[in-house]
């Protein structure tokens, strides 16, 4: 039998954690031939709740689950970690300034980056889900100088999946008919879901829609503000769909993307498409051999260029803010 892969999940007692852990343990993260050991990180007051979730995981008798460790110490949680899902973060509360939000998250993602640097396995791959995801990923990455920067990624896959479903509804097709629909920029309201490079049954998606007003005034804002709409309807933020996207992101990273298709992920920019080097921005990416790579050479028309520039400008502002706070 194969040695178990160590999967660290932070914020394990939260709502995404509850939707995520059972899917990881059932084999949906890495595949049905890969045993996993879960390492759960929580803050001290939430350890008991994490233990409750671990009891339920035991009660599922998952054949692929080889063990569960629970801790409030990042140095323990990331020890030997092969995959890390950084879900726990400090949410913005009423009246909180952006600087305070970034600072509070710096207090979480800086020590976690350091612990990953010191203790994780050589093949560590990190997905940051906790918001502001791109900038939290940048903070963690900047404190892990011994880990290749491209091993730190931020989640925009939920945005991509939302875009797939909105487009499928509009055109009366299924999500299986759609390819290459990617998100550019920040996981925020400025993100840009790109229909100009997407395909529907082999046809250009923007041409298939052929309704620029719908694209600009309905599709993009619906995708970008879907998180708020879920909160409004459910009284709580997206959890199962966020967990599902995290599974998709890691599964494709490890197992590779399909030939002739791409997916979205926040990855460290290499300067492609004028996105400043080093910031963690969403791009269309492909994966093979366990590495995400930015899709190169796409033509961007004026509309797309302006949307991407606006979202990237927001990322640059966030980077500058965390820099001036001494967090990177
Ligand atoms: P939640 O509040 O239910 O759970 C968060 C958990 O993190 C709590 O149990 C808390 O105790 C824990 N936590 C806080 N600080 C921690 C630390 N330093 N170490 C370990 N654990 C810590 O929140 P939920 O709904 O599970 O969401 C988690 C994060 O995911 C939020 O930041 C949310 O905004 C973000 N999110 C991101 C999405 C994306 O598409 N990138 C989509 C949906 C949510």
mmCIF file of C-alpha atoms and ligand atoms in Angstrom:
data_model
loop_
_atom_site.group_PDB
_atom_site.id
_atom_site.type_symbol
_atom_site.label_atom_id
_atom_site.label_comp_id
_atom_site.label_asym_id
_atom_site.label_seq_id
_atom_site.Cartn_x
_atom_site.Cartn_y
_atom_site.Cartn_z
ATOM 1 C CA UNK A 1 0.000 0.000 0.000
ATOM 2 C CA UNK A 2 1.106 3.588 -0.641
ATOM 3 C CA UNK A 3 2.363 5.844 2.125
ATOM 4 C CA UNK A 4 -0.347 8.280 3.151
ATOM 5 C CA UNK A 5 -0.198 11.840 1.849
ATOM 6 C CA UNK A 6 -0.264 14.384 4.670
ATOM 7 C CA UNK A 7 -3.025 16.929 4.091
ATOM 8 C CA UNK A 8 -3.091 19.896 6.462
ATOM 9 C CA UNK A 9 -6.361 21.828 6.747
ATOM 10 C CA UNK A 10 -6.524 25.080 8.699
ATOM 11 C CA UNK A 11 -9.830 26.403 10.013
ATOM 12 C CA UNK A 12 -10.879 22.774 10.220
ATOM 13 C CA UNK A 13 -13.775 23.469 12.593
ATOM 14 C CA UNK A 14 -15.303 26.127 10.344
ATOM 15 C CA UNK A 15 -18.095 25.653 7.840
ATOM 16 C CA UNK A 16 -15.868 25.087 4.814
ATOM 17 C CA UNK A 17 -13.797 22.674 6.912
ATOM 18 C CA UNK A 18 -16.926 20.666 7.677
ATOM 19 C CA UNK A 19 -17.806 20.460 3.978
ATOM 20 C CA UNK A 20 -14.231 19.691 2.952
ATOM 21 C CA UNK A 21 -12.793 17.120 5.342
ATOM 22 C CA UNK A 22 -15.193 14.292 4.505
ATOM 23 C CA UNK A 23 -14.511 14.678 0.798
ATOM 24 C CA UNK A 24 -10.756 14.622 1.338
ATOM 25 C CA UNK A 25 -11.033 11.539 3.526
ATOM 26 C CA UNK A 26 -13.245 9.782 0.979
ATOM 27 C CA UNK A 27 -10.553 10.107 -1.693
ATOM 28 C CA UNK A 28 -11.971 12.944 -3.772
ATOM 29 C CA UNK A 29 -8.978 15.261 -3.272
ATOM 30 C CA UNK A 30 -6.201 13.003 -4.509
ATOM 31 C CA UNK A 31 -7.908 9.995 -6.037
ATOM 32 C CA UNK A 32 -9.102 6.599 -4.972
ATOM 33 C CA UNK A 33 -5.647 4.995 -4.759
ATOM 34 C CA UNK A 34 -4.135 7.534 -2.349
ATOM 35 C CA UNK A 35 -4.456 7.168 1.424
ATOM 36 C CA UNK A 36 -4.445 10.431 3.367
ATOM 37 C CA UNK A 37 -3.518 11.517 6.845
ATOM 38 C CA UNK A 38 -5.391 14.630 7.960
ATOM 39 C CA UNK A 39 -3.666 17.267 10.048
ATOM 40 C CA UNK A 40 -6.137 19.765 11.405
ATOM 41 C CA UNK A 41 -5.108 23.225 12.603
ATOM 42 C CA UNK A 42 -7.494 25.327 14.663
ATOM 43 C CA UNK A 43 -7.268 28.112 17.206
ATOM 44 C CA UNK A 44 -7.373 26.849 20.788
ATOM 45 C CA UNK A 45 -11.059 27.647 21.499
ATOM 46 C CA UNK A 46 -12.125 25.671 18.410
ATOM 47 C CA UNK A 47 -10.076 22.539 19.136
ATOM 48 C CA UNK A 48 -13.002 20.808 20.800
ATOM 49 C CA UNK A 49 -15.233 21.375 17.774
ATOM 50 C CA UNK A 50 -12.437 20.027 15.535
ATOM 51 C CA UNK A 51 -12.318 16.937 17.750
ATOM 52 C CA UNK A 52 -16.046 16.503 17.218
ATOM 53 C CA UNK A 53 -15.548 16.588 13.452
ATOM 54 C CA UNK A 54 -12.700 14.079 13.817
ATOM 55 C CA UNK A 55 -15.077 11.771 15.724
ATOM 56 C CA UNK A 56 -17.480 11.918 12.790
ATOM 57 C CA UNK A 57 -14.634 11.244 10.361
ATOM 58 C CA UNK A 58 -13.800 8.132 12.411
ATOM 59 C CA UNK A 59 -17.443 7.136 12.233
ATOM 60 C CA UNK A 60 -17.345 7.164 8.440
ATOM 61 C CA UNK A 61 -14.723 4.370 8.510
ATOM 62 C CA UNK A 62 -13.177 5.757 5.329
ATOM 63 C CA UNK A 63 -10.830 3.111 3.894
ATOM 64 C CA UNK A 64 -8.373 5.789 2.679
ATOM 65 C CA UNK A 65 -8.140 7.735 5.944
ATOM 66 C CA UNK A 66 -5.046 6.598 7.777
ATOM 67 C CA UNK A 67 -5.173 8.999 10.723
ATOM 68 C CA UNK A 68 -6.111 12.437 12.069
ATOM 69 C CA UNK A 69 -3.966 14.842 14.098
ATOM 70 C CA UNK A 70 -5.520 17.917 15.706
ATOM 71 C CA UNK A 71 -3.460 20.836 16.961
ATOM 72 C CA UNK A 72 -3.380 24.569 17.599
ATOM 73 C CA UNK A 73 0.340 24.747 16.760
ATOM 74 C CA UNK A 74 1.208 25.544 13.116
ATOM 75 C CA UNK A 75 4.628 23.907 13.581
ATOM 76 C CA UNK A 76 2.895 20.623 14.355
ATOM 77 C CA UNK A 77 0.135 21.025 11.786
ATOM 78 C CA UNK A 78 2.510 21.587 8.863
ATOM 79 C CA UNK A 79 5.076 19.002 9.920
ATOM 80 C CA UNK A 80 5.572 16.770 6.890
ATOM 81 C CA UNK A 81 2.663 18.382 5.042
ATOM 82 C CA UNK A 82 2.424 17.472 1.354
ATOM 83 C CA UNK A 83 -0.754 19.456 0.693
ATOM 84 C CA UNK A 84 -1.933 22.415 2.781
ATOM 85 C CA UNK A 85 -5.370 23.956 2.496
ATOM 86 C CA UNK A 86 -5.316 27.297 4.294
ATOM 87 C CA UNK A 87 -8.987 27.899 4.973
ATOM 88 C CA UNK A 88 -8.985 29.601 8.381
ATOM 89 C CA UNK A 89 -8.805 33.390 8.135
ATOM 90 C CA UNK A 90 -9.981 36.494 9.898
ATOM 91 C CA UNK A 91 -13.230 37.701 8.321
ATOM 92 C CA UNK A 92 -13.997 41.381 7.905
ATOM 93 C CA UNK A 93 -16.344 42.472 10.648
ATOM 94 C CA UNK A 94 -18.536 45.551 10.698
ATOM 95 C CA UNK A 95 -16.609 48.796 10.774
ATOM 96 C CA UNK A 96 -13.272 47.083 10.144
ATOM 97 C CA UNK A 97 -10.860 49.039 7.939
ATOM 98 C CA UNK A 98 -8.993 47.257 5.181
ATOM 99 C CA UNK A 99 -5.677 47.879 6.935
ATOM 100 C CA UNK A 100 -6.988 46.147 10.077
ATOM 101 C CA UNK A 101 -8.235 43.215 8.012
ATOM 102 C CA UNK A 102 -4.881 42.794 6.273
ATOM 103 C CA UNK A 103 -3.032 43.123 9.556
ATOM 104 C CA UNK A 104 -5.203 40.519 11.294
ATOM 105 C CA UNK A 105 -4.667 38.109 8.423
ATOM 106 C CA UNK A 106 -0.958 38.843 8.397
ATOM 107 C CA UNK A 107 -0.980 37.609 11.987
ATOM 108 C CA UNK A 108 -2.307 34.278 10.695
ATOM 109 C CA UNK A 109 -0.559 33.788 7.340
ATOM 110 C CA UNK A 110 2.933 34.979 8.324
ATOM 111 C CA UNK A 111 3.442 32.336 11.065
ATOM 112 C CA UNK A 112 1.811 29.724 8.846
ATOM 113 C CA UNK A 113 4.215 30.577 5.996
ATOM 114 C CA UNK A 114 7.121 30.305 8.422
ATOM 115 C CA UNK A 115 5.891 26.961 9.736
ATOM 116 C CA UNK A 116 5.469 25.649 6.180
ATOM 117 C CA UNK A 117 9.000 26.804 5.371
ATOM 118 C CA UNK A 118 10.441 25.077 8.416
ATOM 119 C CA UNK A 119 8.436 21.859 8.594
ATOM 120 C CA UNK A 120 6.535 20.951 5.419
ATOM 121 C CA UNK A 121 7.604 18.162 3.066
ATOM 122 C CA UNK A 122 9.726 19.053 0.021
ATOM 123 C CA UNK A 123 6.780 18.584 -2.329
ATOM 124 C CA UNK A 124 4.456 20.877 -0.336
ATOM 125 C CA UNK A 125 1.622 22.422 -2.365
ATOM 126 C CA UNK A 126 -0.444 25.173 -0.770
ATOM 127 C CA UNK A 127 -3.928 26.398 -1.627
ATOM 128 C CA UNK A 128 -5.147 29.510 0.183
ATOM 129 C CA UNK A 129 -8.936 29.722 0.478
ATOM 130 C CA UNK A 130 -9.233 32.173 3.405
ATOM 131 C CA UNK A 131 -9.888 35.757 2.295
ATOM 132 C CA UNK A 132 -8.409 38.010 1.063
ATOM 133 C CA UNK A 133 -7.104 34.818 -0.567
ATOM 134 C CA UNK A 134 -4.626 36.224 -3.111
ATOM 135 C CA UNK A 135 -2.944 38.523 -0.627
ATOM 136 C CA UNK A 136 -2.999 35.976 2.198
ATOM 137 C CA UNK A 137 -1.236 33.595 -0.179
ATOM 138 C CA UNK A 138 1.332 36.295 -0.942
ATOM 139 C CA UNK A 139 1.969 36.841 2.772
ATOM 140 C CA UNK A 140 2.453 33.118 3.444
ATOM 141 C CA UNK A 141 4.619 32.698 0.334
ATOM 142 C CA UNK A 142 6.875 35.592 1.267
ATOM 143 C CA UNK A 143 7.641 33.914 4.607
ATOM 144 C CA UNK A 144 8.559 30.604 3.002
ATOM 145 C CA UNK A 145 11.708 31.500 1.036
ATOM 146 C CA UNK A 146 12.877 27.881 0.819
ATOM 147 C CA UNK A 147 9.686 26.727 -0.891
ATOM 148 C CA UNK A 148 9.396 27.408 -4.639
ATOM 149 C CA UNK A 149 7.034 30.388 -4.976
ATOM 150 C CA UNK A 150 4.822 28.571 -7.481
ATOM 151 C CA UNK A 151 3.781 26.095 -4.772
ATOM 152 C CA UNK A 152 1.603 28.831 -3.226
ATOM 153 C CA UNK A 153 -1.734 29.326 -4.925
ATOM 154 C CA UNK A 154 -5.000 31.132 -4.174
ATOM 155 C CA UNK A 155 -8.474 29.875 -4.952
ATOM 156 C CA UNK A 156 -10.487 31.350 -7.819
ATOM 157 C CA UNK A 157 -11.942 28.007 -8.856
ATOM 158 C CA UNK A 158 -15.248 28.733 -7.155
ATOM 159 C CA UNK A 159 -15.547 31.858 -9.312
ATOM 160 C CA UNK A 160 -14.792 29.744 -12.370
ATOM 161 C CA UNK A 161 -17.397 27.161 -11.425
ATOM 162 C CA UNK A 162 -19.953 29.922 -10.869
ATOM 163 C CA UNK A 163 -19.143 31.315 -14.321
ATOM 164 C CA UNK A 164 -19.613 27.871 -15.903
ATOM 165 C CA UNK A 165 -23.018 27.505 -14.367
ATOM 166 C CA UNK A 166 -24.191 31.013 -15.321
ATOM 167 C CA UNK A 167 -23.045 30.574 -18.923
ATOM 168 C CA UNK A 168 -24.593 27.116 -19.213
ATOM 169 C CA UNK A 169 -27.941 28.495 -18.038
ATOM 170 C CA UNK A 170 -27.806 31.423 -20.432
ATOM 171 C CA UNK A 171 -27.114 29.227 -23.465
ATOM 172 C CA UNK A 172 -29.247 26.246 -22.439
ATOM 173 C CA UNK A 173 -26.252 23.906 -22.549
ATOM 174 C CA UNK A 174 -24.592 21.855 -19.822
ATOM 175 C CA UNK A 175 -21.313 22.669 -18.120
ATOM 176 C CA UNK A 176 -19.811 19.732 -20.056
ATOM 177 C CA UNK A 177 -20.226 21.728 -23.263
ATOM 178 C CA UNK A 178 -18.002 24.546 -21.930
ATOM 179 C CA UNK A 179 -14.206 24.777 -21.948
ATOM 180 C CA UNK A 180 -11.483 27.308 -21.203
ATOM 181 C CA UNK A 181 -13.604 29.690 -19.130
ATOM 182 C CA UNK A 182 -11.095 31.327 -16.808
ATOM 183 C CA UNK A 183 -11.037 33.998 -14.132
ATOM 184 C CA UNK A 184 -8.369 36.700 -14.220
ATOM 185 C CA UNK A 185 -7.166 38.892 -11.342
ATOM 186 C CA UNK A 186 -8.284 39.038 -7.741
ATOM 187 C CA UNK A 187 -10.781 36.810 -5.931
ATOM 188 C CA UNK A 188 -12.948 39.843 -5.264
ATOM 189 C CA UNK A 189 -15.670 41.897 -6.915
ATOM 190 C CA UNK A 190 -13.095 43.148 -9.473
ATOM 191 C CA UNK A 191 -12.360 39.658 -10.851
ATOM 192 C CA UNK A 192 -12.751 39.129 -14.585
ATOM 193 C CA UNK A 193 -14.506 35.981 -15.847
ATOM 194 C CA UNK A 194 -13.386 35.786 -19.497
ATOM 195 C CA UNK A 195 -15.856 34.608 -22.146
ATOM 196 C CA UNK A 196 -13.687 35.799 -25.048
ATOM 197 C CA UNK A 197 -11.364 32.804 -24.800
ATOM 198 C CA UNK A 198 -13.983 30.349 -23.586
ATOM 199 C CA UNK A 199 -15.538 27.767 -25.877
ATOM 200 C CA UNK A 200 -19.023 26.318 -26.038
ATOM 201 C CA UNK A 201 -19.175 23.135 -28.101
ATOM 202 C CA UNK A 202 -16.054 24.307 -29.884
ATOM 203 C CA UNK A 203 -17.459 27.773 -30.672
ATOM 204 C CA UNK A 204 -16.249 31.008 -29.116
ATOM 205 C CA UNK A 205 -18.398 31.653 -26.028
ATOM 206 C CA UNK A 206 -18.676 35.438 -26.448
ATOM 207 C CA UNK A 207 -19.881 34.867 -30.033
ATOM 208 C CA UNK A 208 -22.272 32.147 -28.905
ATOM 209 C CA UNK A 209 -23.728 34.592 -26.364
ATOM 210 C CA UNK A 210 -23.606 37.463 -28.849
ATOM 211 C CA UNK A 211 -24.977 39.880 -26.264
ATOM 212 C CA UNK A 212 -22.307 42.253 -24.967
ATOM 213 C CA UNK A 213 -24.788 43.955 -22.614
ATOM 214 C CA UNK A 214 -25.586 40.636 -20.922
ATOM 215 C CA UNK A 215 -21.901 39.778 -20.757
ATOM 216 C CA UNK A 216 -20.874 43.124 -19.234
ATOM 217 C CA UNK A 217 -23.901 44.021 -17.115
ATOM 218 C CA UNK A 218 -25.337 40.665 -16.039
ATOM 219 C CA UNK A 219 -22.832 37.840 -16.404
ATOM 220 C CA UNK A 220 -19.717 39.482 -14.926
ATOM 221 C CA UNK A 221 -21.461 41.111 -11.930
ATOM 222 C CA UNK A 222 -23.499 37.961 -11.221
ATOM 223 C CA UNK A 223 -20.325 35.871 -11.027
ATOM 224 C CA UNK A 224 -18.359 38.516 -9.131
ATOM 225 C CA UNK A 225 -21.119 39.156 -6.575
ATOM 226 C CA UNK A 226 -22.312 35.582 -6.208
ATOM 227 C CA UNK A 227 -20.678 35.246 -2.793
ATOM 228 C CA UNK A 228 -22.745 38.148 -1.452
ATOM 229 C CA UNK A 229 -25.919 36.719 -3.053
ATOM 230 C CA UNK A 230 -25.318 33.379 -1.295
ATOM 231 C CA UNK A 231 -24.887 35.146 2.057
ATOM 232 C CA UNK A 232 -28.095 37.068 1.421
ATOM 233 C CA UNK A 233 -30.051 33.900 0.596
ATOM 234 C CA UNK A 234 -28.504 31.379 2.974
ATOM 235 C CA UNK A 235 -27.626 33.599 5.887
ATOM 236 C CA UNK A 236 -24.102 32.177 5.760
ATOM 237 C CA UNK A 237 -21.298 32.293 3.222
ATOM 238 C CA UNK A 238 -20.683 29.668 0.558
ATOM 239 C CA UNK A 239 -19.297 26.554 2.190
ATOM 240 C CA UNK A 240 -20.051 23.371 0.246
ATOM 241 C CA UNK A 241 -19.367 25.067 -3.088
ATOM 242 C CA UNK A 242 -16.136 26.556 -1.719
ATOM 243 C CA UNK A 243 -15.037 23.141 -0.445
ATOM 244 C CA UNK A 244 -15.949 21.637 -3.829
ATOM 245 C CA UNK A 245 -13.808 24.220 -5.623
ATOM 246 C CA UNK A 246 -10.864 23.526 -3.310
ATOM 247 C CA UNK A 247 -11.155 19.833 -4.198
ATOM 248 C CA UNK A 248 -11.239 20.696 -7.924
ATOM 249 C CA UNK A 249 -8.208 23.001 -7.592
ATOM 250 C CA UNK A 250 -5.981 20.485 -5.839
ATOM 251 C CA UNK A 251 -7.199 17.469 -7.824
ATOM 252 C CA UNK A 252 -6.333 19.174 -11.127
ATOM 253 C CA UNK A 253 -3.014 20.495 -9.771
ATOM 254 C CA UNK A 254 -1.889 17.019 -8.760
ATOM 255 C CA UNK A 255 -3.500 14.974 -11.525
ATOM 256 C CA UNK A 256 -3.206 17.428 -14.423
ATOM 257 C CA UNK A 257 -5.741 19.328 -16.498
ATOM 258 C CA UNK A 258 -7.471 17.838 -19.528
ATOM 259 C CA UNK A 259 -5.825 18.202 -22.925
ATOM 260 C CA UNK A 260 -7.273 21.221 -24.756
ATOM 261 C CA UNK A 261 -8.689 22.833 -21.640
ATOM 262 C CA UNK A 262 -7.541 25.084 -18.842
ATOM 263 C CA UNK A 263 -8.650 26.094 -15.346
ATOM 264 C CA UNK A 264 -8.308 29.167 -13.120
ATOM 265 C CA UNK A 265 -5.953 29.581 -10.198
ATOM 266 C CA UNK A 266 -4.283 32.410 -8.363
ATOM 267 C CA UNK A 267 -0.586 31.831 -9.039
ATOM 268 C CA UNK A 268 2.581 33.885 -8.704
ATOM 269 C CA UNK A 269 2.876 36.132 -11.753
ATOM 270 C CA UNK A 270 5.957 35.836 -13.947
ATOM 271 C CA UNK A 271 5.068 39.164 -15.581
ATOM 272 C CA UNK A 272 2.773 37.543 -18.162
ATOM 273 C CA UNK A 273 0.083 39.802 -19.614
ATOM 274 C CA UNK A 274 1.642 42.805 -17.865
ATOM 275 C CA UNK A 275 0.696 41.466 -14.413
ATOM 276 C CA UNK A 276 3.542 42.597 -12.134
ATOM 277 C CA UNK A 277 6.021 39.918 -11.204
ATOM 278 C CA UNK A 278 5.483 38.270 -7.843
ATOM 279 C CA UNK A 279 1.865 39.162 -7.147
ATOM 280 C CA UNK A 280 -0.579 36.271 -6.849
ATOM 281 C CA UNK A 281 -3.178 36.793 -9.524
ATOM 282 C CA UNK A 282 -5.670 34.480 -11.179
ATOM 283 C CA UNK A 283 -4.805 33.334 -14.705
ATOM 284 C CA UNK A 284 -5.880 30.604 -17.066
ATOM 285 C CA UNK A 285 -3.529 27.765 -16.140
ATOM 286 C CA UNK A 286 -2.807 24.205 -17.195
ATOM 287 C CA UNK A 287 -1.232 21.546 -15.058
ATOM 288 C CA UNK A 288 0.904 18.543 -15.787
ATOM 289 C CA UNK A 289 3.399 16.702 -13.643
ATOM 290 C CA UNK A 290 2.106 18.517 -10.565
ATOM 291 C CA UNK A 291 2.848 22.056 -11.758
ATOM 292 C CA UNK A 292 0.423 24.794 -12.702
ATOM 293 C CA UNK A 293 1.599 26.914 -15.631
ATOM 294 C CA UNK A 294 0.154 30.165 -16.917
ATOM 295 C CA UNK A 295 -1.356 29.839 -20.411
ATOM 296 C CA UNK A 296 0.706 32.140 -22.612
ATOM 297 C CA UNK A 297 0.056 34.145 -25.757
ATOM 298 C CA UNK A 298 -3.669 34.878 -25.487
ATOM 299 C CA UNK A 299 -4.804 38.047 -27.260
ATOM 300 C CA UNK A 300 -6.651 40.456 -25.008
ATOM 301 C CA UNK A 301 -9.041 42.953 -26.547
ATOM 302 C CA UNK A 302 -9.581 46.393 -25.037
ATOM 303 C CA UNK A 303 -12.527 45.307 -22.899
ATOM 304 C CA UNK A 304 -10.661 42.377 -21.355
ATOM 305 C CA UNK A 305 -7.477 44.428 -20.950
ATOM 306 C CA UNK A 306 -9.314 47.130 -18.964
ATOM 307 C CA UNK A 307 -11.047 44.571 -16.711
ATOM 308 C CA UNK A 308 -7.816 42.707 -15.993
ATOM 309 C CA UNK A 309 -5.906 45.939 -15.375
ATOM 310 C CA UNK A 310 -8.517 47.091 -12.829
ATOM 311 C CA UNK A 311 -8.382 43.839 -10.874
ATOM 312 C CA UNK A 312 -4.591 43.693 -10.992
ATOM 313 C CA UNK A 313 -4.426 47.313 -9.778
ATOM 314 C CA UNK A 314 -6.419 46.205 -6.722
ATOM 315 C CA UNK A 315 -3.947 43.367 -6.116
ATOM 316 C CA UNK A 316 -1.031 45.777 -6.387
ATOM 317 C CA UNK A 317 -2.723 48.052 -3.838
ATOM 318 C CA UNK A 318 -3.192 45.114 -1.462
ATOM 319 C CA UNK A 319 0.441 44.112 -1.925
ATOM 320 C CA UNK A 320 1.606 47.667 -1.236
ATOM 321 C CA UNK A 321 -0.609 47.820 1.862
ATOM 322 C CA UNK A 322 0.784 44.600 3.354
ATOM 323 C CA UNK A 323 4.277 45.737 2.445
ATOM 324 C CA UNK A 324 3.839 49.012 4.303
ATOM 325 C CA UNK A 325 2.478 47.048 7.280
ATOM 326 C CA UNK A 326 5.692 45.012 7.257
ATOM 327 C CA UNK A 327 3.765 41.802 6.516
ATOM 328 C CA UNK A 328 5.808 40.851 3.455
HETATM 329 P P1 LIG B 1 -15.681 29.969 9.389
HETATM 330 O O1 LIG B 1 -15.646 31.224 10.192
HETATM 331 O O2 LIG B 1 -16.867 29.063 9.470
HETATM 332 O O3 LIG B 1 -14.403 29.096 9.759
HETATM 333 C C1 LIG B 1 -13.119 29.622 9.855
HETATM 334 C C2 LIG B 1 -12.371 28.793 10.869
HETATM 335 O O4 LIG B 1 -11.011 29.222 10.864
HETATM 336 C C3 LIG B 1 -12.884 28.940 12.294
HETATM 337 O O5 LIG B 1 -13.184 27.665 12.822
HETATM 338 C C4 LIG B 1 -11.735 29.621 13.017
HETATM 339 O O6 LIG B 1 -11.616 29.185 14.363
HETATM 340 C C5 LIG B 1 -10.552 29.155 12.184
HETATM 341 N N1 LIG B 1 -9.350 29.967 12.351
HETATM 342 C C6 LIG B 1 -9.233 31.299 12.555
HETATM 343 N N2 LIG B 1 -7.949 31.660 12.719
HETATM 344 C C7 LIG B 1 -7.217 30.540 12.587
HETATM 345 C C8 LIG B 1 -5.835 30.257 12.673
HETATM 346 N N3 LIG B 1 -4.952 31.227 12.920
HETATM 347 N N4 LIG B 1 -5.430 28.977 12.497
HETATM 348 C C9 LIG B 1 -6.322 28.002 12.252
HETATM 349 N N5 LIG B 1 -7.645 28.203 12.201
HETATM 350 C C10 LIG B 1 -8.098 29.450 12.342
HETATM 351 O O7 LIG B 1 -15.403 30.413 7.877
HETATM 352 P P2 LIG B 1 -15.653 29.594 6.533
HETATM 353 O O8 LIG B 1 -17.020 29.850 6.057
HETATM 354 O O9 LIG B 1 -15.203 28.195 6.730
HETATM 355 O O10 LIG B 1 -14.669 30.378 5.538
HETATM 356 C C11 LIG B 1 -13.278 30.347 5.715
HETATM 357 C C12 LIG B 1 -12.611 31.362 4.823
HETATM 358 O O11 LIG B 1 -12.803 31.047 3.441
HETATM 359 C C13 LIG B 1 -13.129 32.791 4.984
HETATM 360 O O12 LIG B 1 -12.002 33.674 4.971
HETATM 361 C C14 LIG B 1 -13.940 33.014 3.736
HETATM 362 O O13 LIG B 1 -14.020 34.379 3.397
HETATM 363 C C15 LIG B 1 -13.139 32.232 2.738
HETATM 364 N N6 LIG B 1 -13.848 31.862 1.510
HETATM 365 C C16 LIG B 1 -13.129 31.897 0.335
HETATM 366 C C17 LIG B 1 -13.698 31.543 -0.863
HETATM 367 C C18 LIG B 1 -12.911 31.587 -2.115
HETATM 368 O O14 LIG B 1 -13.522 31.381 -3.174
HETATM 369 N N7 LIG B 1 -11.602 31.855 -2.138
HETATM 370 C C19 LIG B 1 -15.106 31.121 -0.913
HETATM 371 C C20 LIG B 1 -15.772 31.076 0.365
HETATM 372 C C21 LIG B 1 -15.142 31.450 1.528
#
